[in-house]
mmCIF file of C-alpha atoms in Angstrom:
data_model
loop_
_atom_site.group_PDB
_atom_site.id
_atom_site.type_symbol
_atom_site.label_atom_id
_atom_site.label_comp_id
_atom_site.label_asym_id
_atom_site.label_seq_id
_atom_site.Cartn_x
_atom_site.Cartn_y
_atom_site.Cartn_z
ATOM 1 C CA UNK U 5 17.219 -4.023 -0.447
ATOM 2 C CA UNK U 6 14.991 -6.228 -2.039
ATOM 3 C CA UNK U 7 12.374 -8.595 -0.134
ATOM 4 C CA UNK U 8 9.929 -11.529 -1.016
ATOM 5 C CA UNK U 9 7.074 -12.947 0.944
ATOM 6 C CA UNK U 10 7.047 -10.493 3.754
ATOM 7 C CA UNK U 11 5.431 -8.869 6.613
ATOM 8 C CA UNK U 12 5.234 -5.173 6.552
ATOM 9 C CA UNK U 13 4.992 -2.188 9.664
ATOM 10 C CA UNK U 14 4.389 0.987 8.051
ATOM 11 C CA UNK U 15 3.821 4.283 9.964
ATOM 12 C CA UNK U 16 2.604 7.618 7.911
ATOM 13 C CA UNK U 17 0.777 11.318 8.220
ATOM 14 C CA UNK U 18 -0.667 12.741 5.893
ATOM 15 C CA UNK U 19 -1.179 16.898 6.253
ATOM 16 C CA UNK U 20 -4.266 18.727 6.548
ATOM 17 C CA UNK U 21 -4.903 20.535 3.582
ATOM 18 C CA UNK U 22 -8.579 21.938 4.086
ATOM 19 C CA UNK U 23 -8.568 23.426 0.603
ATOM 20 C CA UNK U 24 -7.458 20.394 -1.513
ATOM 21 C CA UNK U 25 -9.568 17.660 -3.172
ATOM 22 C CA UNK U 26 -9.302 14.148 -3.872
ATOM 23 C CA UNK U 27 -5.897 13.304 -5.326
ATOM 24 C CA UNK U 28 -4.295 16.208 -3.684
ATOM 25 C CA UNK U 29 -5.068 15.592 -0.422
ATOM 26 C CA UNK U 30 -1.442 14.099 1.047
ATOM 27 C CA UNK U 31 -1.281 11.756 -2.075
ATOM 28 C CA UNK U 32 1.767 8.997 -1.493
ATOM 29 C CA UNK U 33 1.812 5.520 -1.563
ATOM 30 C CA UNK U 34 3.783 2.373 -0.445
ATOM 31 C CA UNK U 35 4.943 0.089 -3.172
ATOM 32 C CA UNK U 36 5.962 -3.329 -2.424
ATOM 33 C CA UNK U 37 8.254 -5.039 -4.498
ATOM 34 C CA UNK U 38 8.378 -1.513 -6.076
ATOM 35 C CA UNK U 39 5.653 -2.910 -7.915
ATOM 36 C CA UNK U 40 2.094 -2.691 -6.140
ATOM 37 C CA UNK U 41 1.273 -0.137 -4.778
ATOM 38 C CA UNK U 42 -1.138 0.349 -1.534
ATOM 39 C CA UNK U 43 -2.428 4.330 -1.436
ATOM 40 C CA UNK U 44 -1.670 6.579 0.900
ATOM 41 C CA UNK U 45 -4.226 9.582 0.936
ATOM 42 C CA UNK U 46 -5.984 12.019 3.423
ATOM 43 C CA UNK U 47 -9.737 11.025 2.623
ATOM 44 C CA UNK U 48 -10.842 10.617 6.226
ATOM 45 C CA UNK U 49 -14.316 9.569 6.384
ATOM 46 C CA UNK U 50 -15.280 8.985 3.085
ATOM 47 C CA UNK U 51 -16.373 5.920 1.428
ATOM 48 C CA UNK U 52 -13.734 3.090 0.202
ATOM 49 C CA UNK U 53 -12.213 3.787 -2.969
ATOM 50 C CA UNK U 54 -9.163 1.323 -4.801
ATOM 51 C CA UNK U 55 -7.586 4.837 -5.547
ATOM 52 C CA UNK U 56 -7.642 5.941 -1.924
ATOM 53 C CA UNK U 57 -6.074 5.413 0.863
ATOM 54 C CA UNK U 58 -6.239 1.734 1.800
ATOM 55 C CA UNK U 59 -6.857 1.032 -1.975
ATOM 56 C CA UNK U 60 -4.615 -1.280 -3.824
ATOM 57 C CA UNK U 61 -4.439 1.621 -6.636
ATOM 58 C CA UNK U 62 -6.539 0.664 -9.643
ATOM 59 C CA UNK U 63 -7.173 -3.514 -8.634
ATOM 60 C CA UNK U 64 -9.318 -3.612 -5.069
ATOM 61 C CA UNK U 65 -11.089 -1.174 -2.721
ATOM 62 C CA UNK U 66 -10.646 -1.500 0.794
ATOM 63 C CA UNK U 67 -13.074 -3.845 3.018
ATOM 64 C CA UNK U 68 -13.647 -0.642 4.378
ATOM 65 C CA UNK U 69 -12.844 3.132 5.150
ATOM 66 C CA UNK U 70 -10.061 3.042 7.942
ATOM 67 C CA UNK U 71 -8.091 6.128 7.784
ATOM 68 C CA UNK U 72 -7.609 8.436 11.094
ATOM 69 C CA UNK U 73 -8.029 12.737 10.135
ATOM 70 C CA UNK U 74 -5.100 14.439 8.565
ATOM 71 C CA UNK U 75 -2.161 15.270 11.200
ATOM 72 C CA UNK U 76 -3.128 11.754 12.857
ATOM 73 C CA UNK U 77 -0.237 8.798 12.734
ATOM 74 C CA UNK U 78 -1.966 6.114 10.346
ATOM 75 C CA UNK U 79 -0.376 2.447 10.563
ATOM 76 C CA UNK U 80 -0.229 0.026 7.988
ATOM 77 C CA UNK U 81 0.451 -3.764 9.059
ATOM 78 C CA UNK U 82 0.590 -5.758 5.670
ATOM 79 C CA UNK U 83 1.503 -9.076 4.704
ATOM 80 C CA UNK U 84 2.505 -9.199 0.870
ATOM 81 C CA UNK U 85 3.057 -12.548 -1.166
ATOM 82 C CA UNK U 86 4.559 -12.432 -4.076
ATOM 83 C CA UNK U 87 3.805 -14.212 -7.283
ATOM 84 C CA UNK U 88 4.739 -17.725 -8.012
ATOM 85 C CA UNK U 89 7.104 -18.844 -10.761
ATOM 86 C CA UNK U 90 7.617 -22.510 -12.201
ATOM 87 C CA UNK U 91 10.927 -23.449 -13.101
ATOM 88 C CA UNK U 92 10.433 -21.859 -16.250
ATOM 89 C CA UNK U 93 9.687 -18.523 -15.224
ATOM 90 C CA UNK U 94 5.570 -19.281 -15.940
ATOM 91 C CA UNK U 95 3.403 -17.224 -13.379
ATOM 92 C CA UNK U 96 1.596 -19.943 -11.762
ATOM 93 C CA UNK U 97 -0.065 -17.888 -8.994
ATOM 94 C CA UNK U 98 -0.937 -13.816 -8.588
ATOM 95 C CA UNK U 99 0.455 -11.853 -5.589
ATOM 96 C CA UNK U 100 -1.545 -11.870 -2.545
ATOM 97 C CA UNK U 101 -1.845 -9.423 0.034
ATOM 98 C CA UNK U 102 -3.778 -8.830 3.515
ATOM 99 C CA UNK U 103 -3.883 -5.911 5.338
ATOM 100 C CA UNK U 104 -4.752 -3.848 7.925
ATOM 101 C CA UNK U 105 -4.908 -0.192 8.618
ATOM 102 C CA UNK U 106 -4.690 1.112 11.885
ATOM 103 C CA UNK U 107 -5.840 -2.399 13.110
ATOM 104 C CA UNK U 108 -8.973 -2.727 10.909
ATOM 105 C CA UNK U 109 -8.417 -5.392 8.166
ATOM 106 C CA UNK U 110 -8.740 -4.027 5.213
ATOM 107 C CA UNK U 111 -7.689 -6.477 2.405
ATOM 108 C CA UNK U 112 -8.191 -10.173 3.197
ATOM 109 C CA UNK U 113 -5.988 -12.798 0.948
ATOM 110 C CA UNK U 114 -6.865 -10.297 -1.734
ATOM 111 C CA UNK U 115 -5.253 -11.580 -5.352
ATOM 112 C CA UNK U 116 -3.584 -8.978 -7.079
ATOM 113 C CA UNK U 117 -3.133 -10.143 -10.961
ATOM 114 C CA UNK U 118 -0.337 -7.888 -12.178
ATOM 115 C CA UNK U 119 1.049 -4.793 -10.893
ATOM 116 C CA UNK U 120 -0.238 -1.209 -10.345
ATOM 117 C CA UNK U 121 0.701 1.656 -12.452
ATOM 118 C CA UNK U 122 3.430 4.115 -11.727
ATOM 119 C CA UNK U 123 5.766 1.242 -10.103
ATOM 120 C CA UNK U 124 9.287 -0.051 -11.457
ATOM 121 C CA UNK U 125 7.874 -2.519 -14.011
ATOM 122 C CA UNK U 126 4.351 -3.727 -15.526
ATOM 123 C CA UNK U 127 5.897 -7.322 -14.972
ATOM 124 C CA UNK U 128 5.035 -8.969 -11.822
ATOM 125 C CA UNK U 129 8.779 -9.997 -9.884
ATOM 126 C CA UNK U 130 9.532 -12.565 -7.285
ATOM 127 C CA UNK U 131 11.434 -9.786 -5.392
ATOM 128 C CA UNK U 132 11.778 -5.919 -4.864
ATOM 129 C CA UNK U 133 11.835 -2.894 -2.731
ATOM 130 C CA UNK U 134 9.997 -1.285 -0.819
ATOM 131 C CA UNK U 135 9.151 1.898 -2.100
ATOM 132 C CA UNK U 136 7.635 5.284 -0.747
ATOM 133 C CA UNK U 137 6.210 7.260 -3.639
ATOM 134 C CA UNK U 138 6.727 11.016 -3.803
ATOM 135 C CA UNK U 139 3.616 13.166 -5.385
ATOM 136 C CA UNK U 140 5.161 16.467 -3.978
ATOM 137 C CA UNK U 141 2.666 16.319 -0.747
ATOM 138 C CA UNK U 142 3.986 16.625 2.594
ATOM 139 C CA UNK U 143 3.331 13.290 3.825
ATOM 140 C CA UNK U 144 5.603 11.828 6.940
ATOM 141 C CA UNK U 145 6.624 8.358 7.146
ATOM 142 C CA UNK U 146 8.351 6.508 10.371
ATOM 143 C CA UNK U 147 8.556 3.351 11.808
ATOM 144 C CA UNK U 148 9.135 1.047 8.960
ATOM 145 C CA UNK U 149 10.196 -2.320 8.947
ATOM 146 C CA UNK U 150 10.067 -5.315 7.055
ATOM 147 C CA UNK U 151 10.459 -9.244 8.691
ATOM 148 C CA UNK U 152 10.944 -11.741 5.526
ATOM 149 C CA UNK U 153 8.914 -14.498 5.756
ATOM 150 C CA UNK U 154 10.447 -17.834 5.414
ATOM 151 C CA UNK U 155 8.512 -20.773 4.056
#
């Protein structure tokens, strides 16, 4: 299914691996519109990084470092706006995005100018799905759902 300006509820774990580093810590991610993608990563009490979890992956760190320890339930509460298209088909304004993780805002009205690697397209879309990337990690997701905002 594919969704425009919405409001996100996104539940996830990501395992303990005492052993791994950095990327390979429970690396996922959520990608809205299949485009932009918010990280998903074990990195529990380290400093903010745009490439961990929180991060919108290569554009913005988070406000700050949110994340509960591996095995914990981490929830993501997101409200994503997509770009804006004159009649044309013109971008006339970048995607926009505010989040919170486990209650802590994280990313406030943050413009994103284009989409994040690894998603369906480089071109930014008025619609999409939402994804849940696969990097072979054992990371759980539950509790999803998505309310459509109408304006």
């Amino acid at each position: 299914q594919e969704f425009g300006d919405a409001e996100y509820h996104i539940e996830f774990r990501c395992p303990y691996k005492p052993n791994a580093r950095d990327q390979e810590r429970g690396n996922s991610g959520c990608y809205f519109l299949g485009r932009y993608e918010v990280q998903v990563l074990d990195n529990f009490g380290d400093p903010p990084q745009d490439n961990w979890c929180g991060g919108i992956y290569h554009k913005a760190k988070p406000l700050l470092g949110a994340s509960l320890p591996p095995l914990s339930w981490n929830t993501y509460d997101i409200t994503f706006i997509t770009a804006k298209f004159d009649a044309s088909g013109k971008k006339i304004s970048d995607a926009e995005i505010t989040a919170y993780l486990n209650g802590k805002l994280i990313h406030d009205h943050v413009k994103i100018d284009g989409p994040t690697p690894g998603g369906l397209s480089d071109q930014d879309a008025p619609k999409g799905p939402l994804m849940l990337q696969n990097h072979n990690n054992p990371v759980r997701y539950r509790n999803i759902w998505v309310k459509p905002l109408n304006k």
